[in-house]
Coordinates of C-alpha atoms in Angstrom, one line a residue:
M1 CA -12.0 -1.4 -37.2
D2 CA -10.7 2.2 -37.5
Q3 CA -7.1 1.2 -37.9
S4 CA -5.8 4.7 -37.5
L5 CA -7.3 5.0 -34.0
Y6 CA -6.0 1.6 -33.2
S7 CA -2.5 2.3 -34.4
Q8 CA -2.3 5.8 -32.9
S9 CA -3.4 4.5 -29.5
L10 CA -0.6 1.9 -29.6
L11 CA 1.9 4.5 -30.7
I12 CA 1.0 6.6 -27.7
S13 CA 1.0 3.8 -25.2
L14 CA 4.0 1.7 -26.3
P15 CA 6.7 4.4 -25.8
L16 CA 5.3 5.2 -22.3
M17 CA 5.3 1.5 -21.4
L18 CA 8.9 1.0 -22.6
F19 CA 10.1 4.1 -20.7
F20 CA 8.4 3.2 -17.5
G21 CA 9.5 -0.5 -17.8
F22 CA 13.1 0.2 -18.5
H23 CA 13.4 3.0 -16.0
M24 CA 11.9 0.9 -13.2
L25 CA 14.1 -2.0 -14.1
L26 CA 17.4 -0.2 -14.5
A27 CA 17.3 3.1 -12.6
R28 CA 19.5 3.2 -9.6
T29 CA 18.4 3.6 -6.0
P30 CA 20.3 4.9 -3.0
D31 CA 23.2 2.6 -2.2
K32 CA 21.8 1.4 1.1
K33 CA 20.9 -2.2 2.1
V34 CA 17.5 -1.0 3.4
F35 CA 16.5 -0.3 -0.2
A36 CA 16.9 -3.9 -1.3
D37 CA 13.2 -4.8 -1.2
Y38 CA 12.2 -1.5 -2.9
L39 CA 14.6 -2.3 -5.7
L40 CA 13.2 -5.8 -6.0
S41 CA 9.7 -4.5 -6.1
R42 CA 10.5 -1.9 -8.7
R43 CA 12.2 -4.5 -10.9
L44 CA 9.2 -6.8 -10.7
M45 CA 7.0 -4.0 -11.7
G46 CA 9.4 -3.0 -14.5
T47 CA 9.4 -6.6 -15.8
A48 CA 5.6 -6.6 -15.8
L49 CA 5.5 -3.4 -17.8
L50 CA 8.0 -4.7 -20.4
I51 CA 5.9 -7.8 -20.8
L52 CA 2.9 -5.7 -21.5
A53 CA 5.0 -3.5 -23.8
A54 CA 5.9 -6.7 -25.7
N55 CA 2.2 -7.5 -26.0
Y56 CA 1.6 -4.0 -27.4
S57 CA 4.4 -4.4 -29.8
V58 CA 2.9 -7.5 -31.3
H59 CA -0.4 -5.6 -31.7
L60 CA 1.4 -2.7 -33.3
F61 CA 3.9 -4.3 -35.6
F62 CA 2.1 -7.5 -36.6
A63 CA -1.5 -6.2 -36.5
I64 CA -2.5 -9.5 -34.9
R65 CA -6.0 -8.2 -34.0
L66 CA -6.7 -7.7 -37.7
R67 CA -5.7 -11.3 -38.5
D68 CA -7.2 -13.4 -35.7
V69 CA -9.3 -11.7 -33.1
N70 CA -9.7 -14.8 -30.9
A71 CA -5.9 -15.5 -30.9
T72 CA -5.4 -11.9 -29.9
I73 CA -7.8 -12.1 -27.0
L74 CA -6.2 -15.3 -25.7
M75 CA -2.7 -13.8 -26.0
N76 CA -4.0 -10.8 -24.0
L77 CA -5.5 -13.0 -21.3
S78 CA -2.3 -15.0 -20.9
T79 CA -0.2 -11.9 -20.7
Y80 CA -2.5 -10.4 -18.0
F81 CA -2.4 -13.5 -15.9
L82 CA 1.4 -13.4 -15.7
C83 CA 1.4 -9.6 -15.1
Y84 CA -1.2 -9.9 -12.3
W85 CA 1.3 -12.1 -10.4
L86 CA 4.1 -9.7 -11.0
F87 CA 2.1 -6.7 -10.0
S88 CA 0.9 -8.4 -6.8
S89 CA 4.4 -9.6 -5.9
A90 CA 5.8 -6.2 -6.4
M91 CA 3.3 -4.7 -3.9
M92 CA 3.6 -7.5 -1.4
V93 CA 7.4 -7.3 -1.3
L94 CA 6.9 -3.7 0.1
L95 CA 4.7 -5.0 2.9
D96 CA 5.9 -8.5 3.8
K97 CA 9.6 -9.3 3.9
R98 CA 8.9 -13.1 3.8
Y99 CA 6.4 -13.1 1.0
L100 CA 8.5 -13.9 -2.1
T101 CA 9.8 -17.4 -1.7
L102 CA 10.9 -20.0 -4.3
K103 CA 8.0 -22.2 -3.5
R104 CA 5.5 -19.5 -4.0
F105 CA 7.2 -18.4 -7.2
L106 CA 7.2 -21.9 -8.6
R107 CA 3.5 -22.4 -7.6
H108 CA 2.3 -19.3 -9.4
L109 CA 4.6 -20.0 -12.4
A110 CA 2.9 -23.4 -12.7
L111 CA -0.5 -21.7 -12.5
W112 CA 0.4 -19.4 -15.3
L113 CA 1.8 -22.3 -17.4
A114 CA -1.5 -24.1 -16.8
F115 CA -3.4 -21.0 -17.9
F116 CA -1.2 -20.7 -21.0
V117 CA -1.8 -24.3 -22.0
A118 CA -5.5 -23.8 -21.5
T119 CA -5.4 -20.8 -23.9
C120 CA -3.6 -23.0 -26.5
V121 CA -6.2 -25.7 -26.1
V122 CA -9.0 -23.3 -26.7
L123 CA -7.2 -21.8 -29.7
F124 CA -6.1 -24.9 -31.5
L125 CA -8.5 -27.7 -30.4
F126 CA -11.8 -25.8 -30.4
D127 CA -12.7 -25.7 -34.1
N128 CA -16.0 -23.8 -33.9
T129 CA -16.4 -20.2 -33.0
L130 CA -19.0 -20.8 -30.3
G131 CA -16.7 -23.3 -28.5
Q132 CA -13.8 -20.8 -28.6
M133 CA -16.1 -18.0 -27.2
W134 CA -17.2 -20.2 -24.3
G135 CA -13.6 -21.2 -23.7
M136 CA -12.4 -17.6 -23.7
A137 CA -15.2 -16.6 -21.3
A138 CA -14.1 -19.3 -18.9
L139 CA -10.5 -18.2 -19.1
A140 CA -11.6 -14.6 -18.5
A141 CA -13.5 -15.7 -15.4
W142 CA -10.4 -17.6 -14.3
L143 CA -8.3 -14.5 -14.8
V144 CA -10.6 -12.2 -12.9
G145 CA -10.9 -14.7 -10.0
Y146 CA -7.1 -15.0 -9.9
G147 CA -6.7 -11.2 -9.9
L148 CA -9.3 -10.8 -7.1
F149 CA -7.6 -13.5 -5.0
L150 CA -4.3 -11.7 -5.3
S151 CA -5.9 -8.3 -4.6
V152 CA -7.7 -9.5 -1.4
R153 CA -4.5 -10.9 0.0
L154 CA -2.7 -7.7 -0.8
L155 CA -5.4 -5.6 0.9
R156 CA -5.4 -7.8 3.9
T157 CA -1.6 -7.5 4.3
Y158 CA -1.9 -3.7 3.8
S159 CA -4.6 -3.5 6.6
L160 CA -2.4 -5.5 8.9
A161 CA 0.5 -3.1 8.3
I162 CA -1.7 -0.1 8.9
K163 CA -2.9 -1.6 12.2
M164 CA 0.6 -2.5 13.2
F165 CA 1.8 1.1 12.6
E166 CA -1.1 2.5 14.5
N167 CA -0.2 0.4 17.5
T168 CA 3.5 1.1 17.4
H169 CA 4.2 4.6 16.1
S170 CA 2.9 8.1 17.1
D171 CA 3.3 9.4 13.6
D172 CA 1.0 8.4 10.8
I173 CA 3.4 6.0 9.0
G174 CA 0.4 4.5 7.2
L175 CA 0.1 7.7 5.3
Y176 CA 3.2 6.9 3.3
I177 CA 1.9 3.6 2.1
R178 CA -1.7 4.7 1.4
W179 CA -0.9 4.8 -2.3
L180 CA -0.6 1.0 -2.2
S181 CA -4.3 0.7 -1.2
V182 CA -5.4 3.2 -3.9
F183 CA -3.3 1.4 -6.5
T184 CA -4.7 -2.0 -5.5
Y185 CA -8.3 -0.8 -5.7
W186 CA -7.6 0.8 -9.0
A187 CA -5.8 -2.4 -10.1
I188 CA -8.9 -4.4 -9.2
G189 CA -11.1 -2.2 -11.4
Y190 CA -8.6 -2.0 -14.2
G191 CA -7.8 -5.7 -14.0
V192 CA -11.4 -6.8 -14.1
S193 CA -12.0 -4.3 -17.0
C194 CA -9.0 -5.7 -18.9
G195 CA -10.7 -9.1 -18.8
L196 CA -13.7 -7.5 -20.3
L197 CA -12.3 -4.7 -22.5
T198 CA -10.3 -7.2 -24.5
F199 CA -13.6 -8.5 -25.8
L200 CA -14.6 -5.1 -27.2
P201 CA -15.7 -4.9 -30.8
D202 CA -12.9 -4.1 -33.1
E203 CA -13.9 -0.5 -33.7
Y204 CA -13.6 0.3 -29.9
V205 CA -10.5 -1.7 -29.1
F206 CA -8.5 1.6 -28.8
I207 CA -10.4 2.3 -25.6
W208 CA -8.8 -0.8 -24.1
I209 CA -5.3 0.4 -25.0
L210 CA -5.7 4.0 -23.9
S211 CA -7.4 3.1 -20.6
S212 CA -4.0 1.8 -19.4
I213 CA -2.2 5.1 -19.7
P214 CA -3.6 6.9 -16.6
F215 CA -3.2 3.7 -14.5
Y216 CA 0.5 3.2 -15.3
I217 CA 1.3 6.9 -15.0
Y218 CA -0.1 6.9 -11.5
M219 CA 1.9 3.7 -10.6
Y220 CA 5.1 5.2 -12.0
C221 CA 4.7 8.5 -10.1
C222 CA 3.9 6.7 -6.9
Y223 CA 7.0 4.6 -7.1
Q224 CA 9.1 7.7 -7.8
N225 CA 7.6 9.5 -4.8
Y226 CA 7.7 6.6 -2.5
I227 CA 11.5 6.5 -2.5
L228 CA 11.5 9.6 -0.4
F229 CA 9.6 7.9 2.4
Y230 CA 10.6 4.3 1.9
E231 CA 13.5 4.2 4.3
R232 CA 11.3 5.4 7.2
V233 CA 8.5 2.9 6.4
E234 CA 11.0 0.0 5.9
N235 CA 12.7 0.8 9.2
A236 CA 9.4 0.8 11.0
L237 CA 8.5 -2.6 9.4
L238 CA 11.8 -4.1 10.3
E239 CA 11.6 -2.9 13.9
D240 CA 8.1 -4.4 14.3
V241 CA 8.9 -7.7 12.6
G242 CA 12.2 -8.1 14.5
M243 CA 10.4 -7.9 17.9
T244 CA 7.4 -10.1 17.1
A245 CA 8.9 -13.4 18.3
A246 CA 10.0 -11.9 21.6
D247 CA 6.6 -10.3 22.1
G248 CA 4.9 -13.6 21.5
M249 CA 7.1 -15.4 24.1
I250 CA 6.3 -12.7 26.7
E251 CA 2.6 -12.6 25.9
S252 CA 2.3 -16.3 26.4
D253 CA 3.3 -16.0 30.1
S254 CA 0.7 -13.3 30.8
D255 CA -2.8 -13.8 32.2
S256 CA -6.1 -13.4 30.3
H257 CA -5.8 -9.7 30.3
G258 CA -2.3 -9.8 28.8
I259 CA -0.6 -8.3 31.8
P260 CA 0.4 -10.0 35.1
P261 CA -1.6 -8.4 37.9
S262 CA 1.6 -7.7 39.9
Y263 CA 3.0 -5.7 37.0
Y264 CA -0.2 -3.8 36.1
S265 CA 0.1 -1.1 38.8
E266 CA 3.8 -0.6 38.0
I267 CA 3.0 0.2 34.3
E268 CA 0.2 2.5 35.4
M269 CA 2.5 4.5 37.7
R270 CA 5.2 4.8 35.1
V271 CA 2.8 5.9 32.3
K272 CA 1.3 8.5 34.6
D273 CA 4.7 9.9 35.5
W274 CA 5.6 10.0 31.8
I275 CA 2.4 11.9 31.0
D276 CA 3.0 14.4 33.8
K277 CA 6.4 15.1 32.4
E278 CA 4.9 15.6 28.9
G279 CA 7.0 13.1 27.2
Y280 CA 4.4 12.7 24.5
L281 CA 5.5 16.0 23.0
K282 CA 8.6 14.5 21.5
P283 CA 7.9 14.0 17.8
G284 CA 8.2 10.6 16.2
I285 CA 8.1 8.5 19.4
S286 CA 7.5 4.8 19.0
L287 CA 6.1 2.1 21.2
S288 CA 9.5 0.5 21.4
E289 CA 11.2 3.7 22.4
L290 CA 8.5 4.4 25.1
S291 CA 8.7 0.9 26.5
T292 CA 12.4 1.2 26.9
Q293 CA 12.0 4.5 28.7
L294 CA 9.4 3.0 31.0
F295 CA 11.5 -0.1 31.7
T296 CA 8.9 -2.5 30.4
N297 CA 8.3 -4.4 27.1
R298 CA 6.2 -3.2 24.3
T299 CA 3.6 -6.0 24.4
Y300 CA 2.6 -5.2 28.0
L301 CA 2.6 -1.5 27.3
S302 CA 0.5 -1.9 24.1
L303 CA -2.0 -4.1 26.0
Y304 CA -2.2 -1.6 28.8
I305 CA -2.9 1.3 26.5
N306 CA -5.5 -0.7 24.5
K307 CA -7.3 -1.9 27.7
V308 CA -7.2 1.3 29.7
Y309 CA -7.6 4.0 27.0
K310 CA -9.5 1.9 24.5
M311 CA -7.4 3.2 21.6
S312 CA -4.3 2.4 19.5
F313 CA -0.9 3.8 20.5
R314 CA -1.0 6.5 17.8
D315 CA -4.5 7.6 18.7
W316 CA -3.5 7.7 22.4
I317 CA -0.4 9.9 21.7
S318 CA -2.5 12.1 19.4
S319 CA -5.2 12.6 22.1
L320 CA -2.5 13.6 24.6
R321 CA -1.1 16.1 22.1
I322 CA -4.5 17.5 21.2
E323 CA -5.3 18.1 24.9
Y324 CA -2.0 19.9 25.3
A325 CA -2.7 22.0 22.2
K326 CA -6.1 23.0 23.6
R327 CA -4.5 24.1 26.9
L328 CA -2.0 26.2 24.9
M329 CA -4.8 27.8 22.9
N330 CA -6.7 28.6 26.1
R331 CA -3.6 30.1 27.8
H332 CA -1.9 31.9 24.9
A333 CA -4.3 33.6 22.6
E334 CA -1.4 35.4 20.9
M335 CA 0.2 32.1 19.7
K336 CA -0.3 31.1 16.1
I337 CA -1.8 27.7 15.2
N338 CA 1.3 26.5 13.5
E339 CA 3.4 27.3 16.6
I340 CA 0.9 25.4 18.7
S341 CA 1.1 22.5 16.3
E342 CA 4.9 22.3 16.5
M343 CA 5.0 22.7 20.3
A344 CA 2.4 19.9 20.6
G345 CA 4.7 17.4 18.8
F346 CA 2.9 17.2 15.4
V347 CA 5.0 16.7 12.3
S348 CA 3.1 19.3 10.3
L349 CA 0.3 21.9 10.6
N350 CA -1.8 19.9 8.1
H351 CA -1.5 16.7 10.2
F352 CA -2.4 18.7 13.4
T353 CA -5.5 20.2 11.7
R354 CA -6.7 16.9 10.3
I355 CA -6.3 15.1 13.6
F356 CA -7.8 18.0 15.6
S357 CA -10.8 18.3 13.3
A358 CA -11.5 14.6 13.4
R359 CA -11.5 14.6 17.2
E360 CA -13.2 17.9 17.9
G361 CA -15.5 18.3 14.9
C362 CA -14.0 21.7 13.9
S363 CA -10.6 23.2 13.0
P364 CA -8.2 24.4 15.7
A365 CA -8.8 28.1 14.8
R366 CA -12.6 27.6 15.0
W367 CA -12.3 25.7 18.3
R368 CA -10.2 28.5 19.8
E369 CA -12.6 31.2 18.6
V370 CA -15.6 29.4 20.1
N371 CA -13.7 28.6 23.3
T372 CA -12.6 32.2 23.7
V373 CA -16.1 33.5 23.3
S374 CA -17.5 31.0 25.7
T375 CA -15.0 31.8 28.4

C-alpha cells in the first residue's frame, strides 16, 4: 500500500467529518417549536458523521488496515450498518412525524447488534482466510440489502409527501425537499459502493476514503440551505397530517365517487364562481384555504378537482394561472414577462417559465411571439 496516499486521504477527510459532525450536532437553530424535528434530524446526522469520523480516526492513528485487513473490513461494515440507520432516520424524521418510535429504535438497534456479533464470529471463529472471505461477502450482502430496504422506504415516503403537496398546495412545496430524493439516490449508490470499496486492494484504498468527501459536502450544504425553507415545508406537513383523520371520516360517508350527489352541483357552482372572480391569482393558496372559502371540506373539493379536471390541485391552479397569463399576453403586448408572471400569481419568473414551457412546449416569450404573428 502507498501509505502516504492512504494517510493523506485520511488527513483530508477526517477534519471535514469532525467539523460537519460537531456543527450538525451542536449548532443552534431558530428558537421555534416548529424546528424540533429539523434539530433532531440534524443531530442524528451529526451523530452518524462523528461515528464515521471515529472509524477514520482508528484508520489514521492505529493504521489498522496495515495490521489486519479483514478486521478492518469487518469494522467498516459494522460502522456502515449503524450509520445507514442513522442516515435513514434523519431523513425520515423530516418527512414523517411519527416515524421515530422507541419500538423502531430498539428493533434496529437489535439488528445492528446482531450484525456486530456476526462480524465478531467471522473474525474470531473463522480460522481460514477463505472462510473469512465468504463470511465478509455475506455480511456485505446483508449490509447492502439493509441499505436498499431503508432507501426504498425513504423514497416511498418522499413520493407520498410530494403527491400530498401536489394535491393540497398551489405552490411547488415539493421543490424544497427535492434534495432529499437526490441525497437518497446518491446514498444508495454510495452505500452500495461502500460495501464494495472497502474490499479494494490496499494500494487503492484511498479511493474509498476520498469518495466520501463530495457526498458529505453535499449533505452538509443541503442541511444548511434547507433551514431557510424548513418552516414552510413543516407547516404544510403539519396542516395535512392534522386534517387526515377528519377527512377520512367525511370520505367514509360519501358515495363511490367520493362526493354525495346532492352536494356535487353545489361545489361545481361555488368553484365556477371562484374562478370567475379570479381567486386563483392569490399566491400561495392551499386546498384547505380554498375549501374554507367555498364552505366545503377539502376531501370533497380535492375529489371534485381530480374527477372533473383530471389533475392535482397544484396543476389545476397552475393551468388557471397559465390561461390568465396567456390572456394578458394577448391583450397587453407592452407588458414584460416578469410582470405577467407576478400578476398571474406565480412565486417567481423561473417558476412561471418552467410551468409554462412544460404545458405549452415553448417559453412565454416565444409563445407570445408566435401568437402575435398568427393573430
